[in-house]
Amino acid sequence: TNHTKRENARMRQLKHHEKKLLRKVDSYGASTRSSKQQREIEVMRKYYLQDRDDYSKYNKVCGLVTKLVSQLKELPQRDPVRIRVTEQLLEKLFNMGVITSTTNLTVCEKLAVSAFCRRRLAVMLQKLKMAEQLAEAVSFVEQGHIRVGPHVVTEPAFHVTRTMEDFVTWTRNSKIREKIMRYNDQLDDYELDGARPAEKKRK
């Protein structure tokens, strides 16, 4: 048809340099996607993430923090809103254990998914030397061997804040705990007789 002919006439052939540029753009986009996917796989393997949604959620939070930091930096340094929100953000992230200091916003710009992964209960067990391997730590949590404070936690992804870190321990009826205490010769007859106080369970 005449319409099709007119459309074809408008769609000229790309010149050599245009084709070359287009190939570079496509290649760069594919390379970037591949790099992100590879990074995601590496992090999931390293921290034994069993659910890809966990990685996506952590990544989303990092993106929101980065965006907030960018908006704060657009405000004057002495702006009261910038000062107040900066202090609140730094304090919150520090208490969560995902940044190491509260000196300035630069630490927030470098926030990565791995920072959140390191605060997962299963990962913390390895850090606290309560498990040698992450797979083992995940099993301990899922089988109800671990409590945080008075609460039994059965979710390996449970986020352990700085305050909670000192209260991560074995449940009193844990067979793993009993083996460790037997090894250390610390288990008394009272505990062996099964007289243990009840514990609350939290997922």
PDB file of C-alpha atoms in Angstrom:
ATOM      1  CA  THR A   1       0.000   0.000   0.000  1.00  0.00           C
ATOM      2  CA  ASN A   2       0.978   3.642  -0.367  1.00  0.00           C
ATOM      3  CA  HIS A   3       1.025   4.008   3.417  1.00  0.00           C
ATOM      4  CA  THR A   4       3.494   1.120   3.795  1.00  0.00           C
ATOM      5  CA  LYS A   5       5.698   2.547   1.062  1.00  0.00           C
ATOM      6  CA  ARG A   6       5.808   5.900   2.829  1.00  0.00           C
ATOM      7  CA  GLU A   7       6.691   4.155   6.144  1.00  0.00           C
ATOM      8  CA  ASN A   8       9.481   2.192   4.486  1.00  0.00           C
ATOM      9  CA  ALA A   9      10.825   5.335   2.871  1.00  0.00           C
ATOM     10  CA  ARG A  10      11.088   7.026   6.248  1.00  0.00           C
ATOM     11  CA  MET A  11      12.916   4.017   7.760  1.00  0.00           C
ATOM     12  CA  ARG A  12      16.326   4.506   6.190  1.00  0.00           C
ATOM     13  CA  GLN A  13      19.191   2.067   6.667  1.00  0.00           C
ATOM     14  CA  LEU A  14      21.495   2.785   9.585  1.00  0.00           C
ATOM     15  CA  LYS A  15      24.940   3.998   8.656  1.00  0.00           C
ATOM     16  CA  HIS A  16      28.001   1.971   9.653  1.00  0.00           C
ATOM     17  CA  HIS A  17      28.957   4.158  12.652  1.00  0.00           C
ATOM     18  CA  GLU A  18      25.335   4.148  13.846  1.00  0.00           C
ATOM     19  CA  LYS A  19      25.184   0.347  13.745  1.00  0.00           C
ATOM     20  CA  LYS A  20      28.485   0.163  15.614  1.00  0.00           C
ATOM     21  CA  LEU A  21      27.224   2.537  18.316  1.00  0.00           C
ATOM     22  CA  LEU A  22      23.980   0.595  18.666  1.00  0.00           C
ATOM     23  CA  ARG A  23      25.897  -2.663  19.116  1.00  0.00           C
ATOM     24  CA  LYS A  24      28.012  -1.027  21.843  1.00  0.00           C
ATOM     25  CA  VAL A  25      24.914   0.202  23.682  1.00  0.00           C
ATOM     26  CA  ASP A  26      23.271  -3.231  23.496  1.00  0.00           C
ATOM     27  CA  SER A  27      26.495  -4.903  24.595  1.00  0.00           C
ATOM     28  CA  TYR A  28      26.924  -2.505  27.531  1.00  0.00           C
ATOM     29  CA  GLY A  29      23.335  -3.073  28.667  1.00  0.00           C
ATOM     30  CA  ALA A  30      23.739  -6.840  28.502  1.00  0.00           C
ATOM     31  CA  SER A  31      27.088  -6.637  30.296  1.00  0.00           C
ATOM     32  CA  THR A  32      25.612  -4.489  33.088  1.00  0.00           C
ATOM     33  CA  ARG A  33      22.696  -6.876  33.562  1.00  0.00           C
ATOM     34  CA  SER A  34      25.054  -9.846  33.557  1.00  0.00           C
ATOM     35  CA  SER A  35      27.315  -8.177  36.127  1.00  0.00           C
ATOM     36  CA  LYS A  36      24.373  -7.442  38.450  1.00  0.00           C
ATOM     37  CA  GLN A  37      23.074 -11.001  38.135  1.00  0.00           C
ATOM     38  CA  GLN A  38      26.523 -12.401  38.851  1.00  0.00           C
ATOM     39  CA  ARG A  39      26.863 -10.182  41.922  1.00  0.00           C
ATOM     40  CA  GLU A  40      23.437 -11.331  43.138  1.00  0.00           C
ATOM     41  CA  ILE A  41      24.393 -15.004  42.739  1.00  0.00           C
ATOM     42  CA  GLU A  42      27.695 -14.480  44.561  1.00  0.00           C
ATOM     43  CA  VAL A  43      26.016 -12.755  47.525  1.00  0.00           C
ATOM     44  CA  MET A  44      23.250 -15.371  47.753  1.00  0.00           C
ATOM     45  CA  ARG A  45      25.822 -18.176  47.777  1.00  0.00           C
ATOM     46  CA  LYS A  46      28.170 -16.485  50.235  1.00  0.00           C
ATOM     47  CA  TYR A  47      25.453 -15.768  52.813  1.00  0.00           C
ATOM     48  CA  TYR A  48      23.335 -18.835  52.034  1.00  0.00           C
ATOM     49  CA  LEU A  49      20.217 -16.866  51.054  1.00  0.00           C
ATOM     50  CA  GLN A  50      17.523 -19.413  50.282  1.00  0.00           C
ATOM     51  CA  ASP A  51      14.961 -16.907  49.030  1.00  0.00           C
ATOM     52  CA  ARG A  52      15.772 -14.527  46.166  1.00  0.00           C
ATOM     53  CA  ASP A  53      13.132 -12.123  47.548  1.00  0.00           C
ATOM     54  CA  ASP A  54      15.421 -11.492  50.530  1.00  0.00           C
ATOM     55  CA  TYR A  55      18.127 -10.186  48.195  1.00  0.00           C
ATOM     56  CA  SER A  56      15.577  -8.035  46.337  1.00  0.00           C
ATOM     57  CA  LYS A  57      14.295  -6.521  49.594  1.00  0.00           C
ATOM     58  CA  TYR A  58      17.794  -5.704  50.834  1.00  0.00           C
ATOM     59  CA  ASN A  59      18.664  -4.202  47.462  1.00  0.00           C
ATOM     60  CA  LYS A  60      15.517  -2.066  47.517  1.00  0.00           C
ATOM     61  CA  VAL A  61      16.330  -0.721  50.990  1.00  0.00           C
ATOM     62  CA  CYS A  62      19.868   0.154  49.849  1.00  0.00           C
ATOM     63  CA  GLY A  63      18.391   2.012  46.888  1.00  0.00           C
ATOM     64  CA  LEU A  64      15.997   3.975  49.107  1.00  0.00           C
ATOM     65  CA  VAL A  65      18.810   4.926  51.486  1.00  0.00           C
ATOM     66  CA  THR A  66      21.018   6.046  48.606  1.00  0.00           C
ATOM     67  CA  LYS A  67      18.162   8.132  47.193  1.00  0.00           C
ATOM     68  CA  LEU A  68      17.505   9.749  50.584  1.00  0.00           C
ATOM     69  CA  VAL A  69      21.200  10.571  51.017  1.00  0.00           C
ATOM     70  CA  SER A  70      21.241  12.199  47.580  1.00  0.00           C
ATOM     71  CA  GLN A  71      18.228  14.347  48.509  1.00  0.00           C
ATOM     72  CA  LEU A  72      19.776  15.335  51.846  1.00  0.00           C
ATOM     73  CA  LYS A  73      22.989  16.431  50.148  1.00  0.00           C
ATOM     74  CA  GLU A  74      21.011  18.836  47.982  1.00  0.00           C
ATOM     75  CA  LEU A  75      20.079  20.768  51.118  1.00  0.00           C
ATOM     76  CA  PRO A  76      22.474  23.282  52.709  1.00  0.00           C
ATOM     77  CA  GLN A  77      24.766  21.670  55.294  1.00  0.00           C
ATOM     78  CA  ARG A  78      23.338  23.774  58.118  1.00  0.00           C
ATOM     79  CA  ASP A  79      19.729  23.153  57.129  1.00  0.00           C
ATOM     80  CA  PRO A  80      17.875  21.922  60.274  1.00  0.00           C
ATOM     81  CA  VAL A  81      15.944  19.279  58.313  1.00  0.00           C
ATOM     82  CA  ARG A  82      19.155  17.884  56.812  1.00  0.00           C
ATOM     83  CA  ILE A  83      20.843  17.779  60.210  1.00  0.00           C
ATOM     84  CA  ARG A  84      17.897  16.124  61.975  1.00  0.00           C
ATOM     85  CA  VAL A  85      17.177  13.509  59.285  1.00  0.00           C
ATOM     86  CA  THR A  86      20.885  12.745  58.866  1.00  0.00           C
ATOM     87  CA  GLU A  87      21.248  12.059  62.591  1.00  0.00           C
ATOM     88  CA  GLN A  88      18.147   9.863  62.609  1.00  0.00           C
ATOM     89  CA  LEU A  89      19.257   7.913  59.541  1.00  0.00           C
ATOM     90  CA  LEU A  90      22.782   7.322  60.820  1.00  0.00           C
ATOM     91  CA  GLU A  91      21.557   6.273  64.270  1.00  0.00           C
ATOM     92  CA  LYS A  92      18.981   3.881  62.807  1.00  0.00           C
ATOM     93  CA  LEU A  93      21.402   2.181  60.421  1.00  0.00           C
ATOM     94  CA  PHE A  94      24.125   1.986  63.081  1.00  0.00           C
ATOM     95  CA  ASN A  95      21.771   0.363  65.597  1.00  0.00           C
ATOM     96  CA  MET A  96      20.741  -2.100  62.907  1.00  0.00           C
ATOM     97  CA  GLY A  97      24.412  -2.977  62.524  1.00  0.00           C
ATOM     98  CA  VAL A  98      24.617  -2.236  58.794  1.00  0.00           C
ATOM     99  CA  ILE A  99      27.044   0.698  59.086  1.00  0.00           C
ATOM    100  CA  THR A 100      30.137   0.933  61.274  1.00  0.00           C
ATOM    101  CA  SER A 101      30.075   4.615  62.271  1.00  0.00           C
ATOM    102  CA  THR A 102      27.829   7.663  62.510  1.00  0.00           C
ATOM    103  CA  THR A 103      30.372  10.237  61.345  1.00  0.00           C
ATOM    104  CA  ASN A 104      28.810  11.326  58.031  1.00  0.00           C
ATOM    105  CA  LEU A 105      26.546  10.370  55.151  1.00  0.00           C
ATOM    106  CA  THR A 106      29.374   8.827  53.131  1.00  0.00           C
ATOM    107  CA  VAL A 107      28.960   5.524  54.999  1.00  0.00           C
ATOM    108  CA  CYS A 108      25.326   5.424  53.869  1.00  0.00           C
ATOM    109  CA  GLU A 109      26.267   5.960  50.223  1.00  0.00           C
ATOM    110  CA  LYS A 110      28.351   2.775  50.380  1.00  0.00           C
ATOM    111  CA  LEU A 111      25.540   0.707  51.938  1.00  0.00           C
ATOM    112  CA  ALA A 112      25.369  -2.696  50.246  1.00  0.00           C
ATOM    113  CA  VAL A 113      23.175  -5.789  50.356  1.00  0.00           C
ATOM    114  CA  SER A 114      25.983  -7.701  52.060  1.00  0.00           C
ATOM    115  CA  ALA A 115      25.697  -5.385  55.098  1.00  0.00           C
ATOM    116  CA  PHE A 116      22.160  -6.662  55.715  1.00  0.00           C
ATOM    117  CA  CYS A 117      23.144 -10.248  54.971  1.00  0.00           C
ATOM    118  CA  ARG A 118      25.798 -10.119  57.682  1.00  0.00           C
ATOM    119  CA  ARG A 119      23.104  -9.346  60.275  1.00  0.00           C
ATOM    120  CA  ARG A 120      20.974 -12.397  59.466  1.00  0.00           C
ATOM    121  CA  LEU A 121      20.656 -14.725  62.458  1.00  0.00           C
ATOM    122  CA  ALA A 122      22.255 -17.682  60.654  1.00  0.00           C
ATOM    123  CA  VAL A 123      25.246 -15.566  59.618  1.00  0.00           C
ATOM    124  CA  MET A 124      25.574 -14.182  63.149  1.00  0.00           C
ATOM    125  CA  LEU A 125      25.787 -17.728  64.531  1.00  0.00           C
ATOM    126  CA  GLN A 126      28.867 -18.287  62.417  1.00  0.00           C
ATOM    127  CA  LYS A 127      30.312 -14.959  63.539  1.00  0.00           C
ATOM    128  CA  LEU A 128      29.670 -15.874  67.179  1.00  0.00           C
ATOM    129  CA  LYS A 129      31.345 -19.259  66.561  1.00  0.00           C
ATOM    130  CA  MET A 130      28.151 -21.160  67.381  1.00  0.00           C
ATOM    131  CA  ALA A 131      28.321 -22.896  63.987  1.00  0.00           C
ATOM    132  CA  GLU A 132      31.167 -23.682  61.631  1.00  0.00           C
ATOM    133  CA  GLN A 133      29.210 -23.621  58.354  1.00  0.00           C
ATOM    134  CA  LEU A 134      26.291 -21.429  57.271  1.00  0.00           C
ATOM    135  CA  ALA A 135      24.251 -24.426  56.153  1.00  0.00           C
ATOM    136  CA  GLU A 136      24.704 -25.847  59.633  1.00  0.00           C
ATOM    137  CA  ALA A 137      23.688 -22.528  61.206  1.00  0.00           C
ATOM    138  CA  VAL A 138      20.517 -22.408  59.094  1.00  0.00           C
ATOM    139  CA  SER A 139      19.594 -25.911  60.299  1.00  0.00           C
ATOM    140  CA  PHE A 140      20.186 -24.972  63.942  1.00  0.00           C
ATOM    141  CA  VAL A 141      17.811 -22.012  63.601  1.00  0.00           C
ATOM    142  CA  GLU A 142      15.103 -23.861  61.671  1.00  0.00           C
ATOM    143  CA  GLN A 143      15.172 -26.757  64.142  1.00  0.00           C
ATOM    144  CA  GLY A 144      14.556 -24.431  67.089  1.00  0.00           C
ATOM    145  CA  HIS A 145      17.976 -24.568  68.752  1.00  0.00           C
ATOM    146  CA  ILE A 146      18.459 -20.793  68.894  1.00  0.00           C
ATOM    147  CA  ARG A 147      16.876 -18.039  70.920  1.00  0.00           C
ATOM    148  CA  VAL A 148      17.338 -14.276  70.968  1.00  0.00           C
ATOM    149  CA  GLY A 149      16.697 -13.128  74.493  1.00  0.00           C
ATOM    150  CA  PRO A 150      13.712 -15.143  75.795  1.00  0.00           C
ATOM    151  CA  HIS A 151      12.344 -15.849  72.304  1.00  0.00           C
ATOM    152  CA  VAL A 152      13.034 -18.958  70.226  1.00  0.00           C
ATOM    153  CA  VAL A 153      13.644 -17.835  66.632  1.00  0.00           C
ATOM    154  CA  THR A 154      13.178 -20.282  63.751  1.00  0.00           C
ATOM    155  CA  GLU A 155      13.716 -17.861  60.855  1.00  0.00           C
ATOM    156  CA  PRO A 156      17.342 -17.821  59.547  1.00  0.00           C
ATOM    157  CA  ALA A 157      16.744 -14.389  57.961  1.00  0.00           C
ATOM    158  CA  PHE A 158      15.835 -12.806  61.320  1.00  0.00           C
ATOM    159  CA  HIS A 159      17.680  -9.464  61.562  1.00  0.00           C
ATOM    160  CA  VAL A 160      19.972  -9.213  64.586  1.00  0.00           C
ATOM    161  CA  THR A 161      20.518  -5.641  65.754  1.00  0.00           C
ATOM    162  CA  ARG A 162      23.556  -4.537  67.772  1.00  0.00           C
ATOM    163  CA  THR A 163      21.484  -4.690  70.975  1.00  0.00           C
ATOM    164  CA  MET A 164      20.231  -8.205  70.231  1.00  0.00           C
ATOM    165  CA  GLU A 165      23.689  -9.546  69.366  1.00  0.00           C
ATOM    166  CA  ASP A 166      24.645 -10.143  73.008  1.00  0.00           C
ATOM    167  CA  PHE A 167      21.474 -12.155  73.600  1.00  0.00           C
ATOM    168  CA  VAL A 168      21.842 -14.748  70.842  1.00  0.00           C
ATOM    169  CA  THR A 169      22.251 -18.141  72.502  1.00  0.00           C
ATOM    170  CA  TRP A 170      21.055 -21.756  72.590  1.00  0.00           C
ATOM    171  CA  THR A 171      17.593 -22.744  73.770  1.00  0.00           C
ATOM    172  CA  ARG A 172      17.686 -24.596  77.088  1.00  0.00           C
ATOM    173  CA  ASN A 173      16.258 -27.793  75.585  1.00  0.00           C
ATOM    174  CA  SER A 174      18.668 -27.771  72.649  1.00  0.00           C
ATOM    175  CA  LYS A 175      20.489 -31.070  72.127  1.00  0.00           C
ATOM    176  CA  ILE A 176      23.291 -29.118  70.472  1.00  0.00           C
ATOM    177  CA  ARG A 177      23.651 -27.013  73.624  1.00  0.00           C
ATOM    178  CA  GLU A 178      23.737 -30.135  75.757  1.00  0.00           C
ATOM    179  CA  LYS A 179      26.499 -31.654  73.630  1.00  0.00           C
ATOM    180  CA  ILE A 180      28.560 -28.476  73.893  1.00  0.00           C
ATOM    181  CA  MET A 181      28.051 -28.216  77.644  1.00  0.00           C
ATOM    182  CA  ARG A 182      28.855 -31.894  78.136  1.00  0.00           C
ATOM    183  CA  TYR A 183      32.018 -31.341  76.165  1.00  0.00           C
ATOM    184  CA  ASN A 184      32.852 -28.370  78.372  1.00  0.00           C
ATOM    185  CA  ASP A 185      31.742 -30.302  81.460  1.00  0.00           C
ATOM    186  CA  GLN A 186      29.307 -27.537  82.409  1.00  0.00           C
ATOM    187  CA  LEU A 187      25.940 -29.327  82.438  1.00  0.00           C
ATOM    188  CA  ASP A 188      24.598 -29.857  85.950  1.00  0.00           C
ATOM    189  CA  ASP A 189      22.247 -32.573  87.192  1.00  0.00           C
ATOM    190  CA  TYR A 190      19.360 -30.118  87.452  1.00  0.00           C
ATOM    191  CA  GLU A 191      19.403 -29.431  83.723  1.00  0.00           C
ATOM    192  CA  LEU A 192      19.916 -33.119  82.875  1.00  0.00           C
ATOM    193  CA  ASP A 193      16.759 -33.973  84.822  1.00  0.00           C
ATOM    194  CA  GLY A 194      14.776 -31.792  82.410  1.00  0.00           C
ATOM    195  CA  ALA A 195      13.743 -29.090  84.877  1.00  0.00           C
ATOM    196  CA  ARG A 196      13.877 -26.158  82.480  1.00  0.00           C
ATOM    197  CA  PRO A 197      11.794 -22.984  82.381  1.00  0.00           C
ATOM    198  CA  ALA A 198       9.528 -22.477  79.396  1.00  0.00           C
ATOM    199  CA  GLU A 199      10.618 -20.276  76.518  1.00  0.00           C
ATOM    200  CA  LYS A 200       8.580 -18.158  74.168  1.00  0.00           C
ATOM    201  CA  LYS A 201       8.695 -18.959  70.478  1.00  0.00           C
ATOM    202  CA  ARG A 202       9.082 -16.360  67.776  1.00  0.00           C
ATOM    203  CA  LYS A 203       9.401 -16.800  64.047  1.00  0.00           C
TER     204      LYS A 203
END
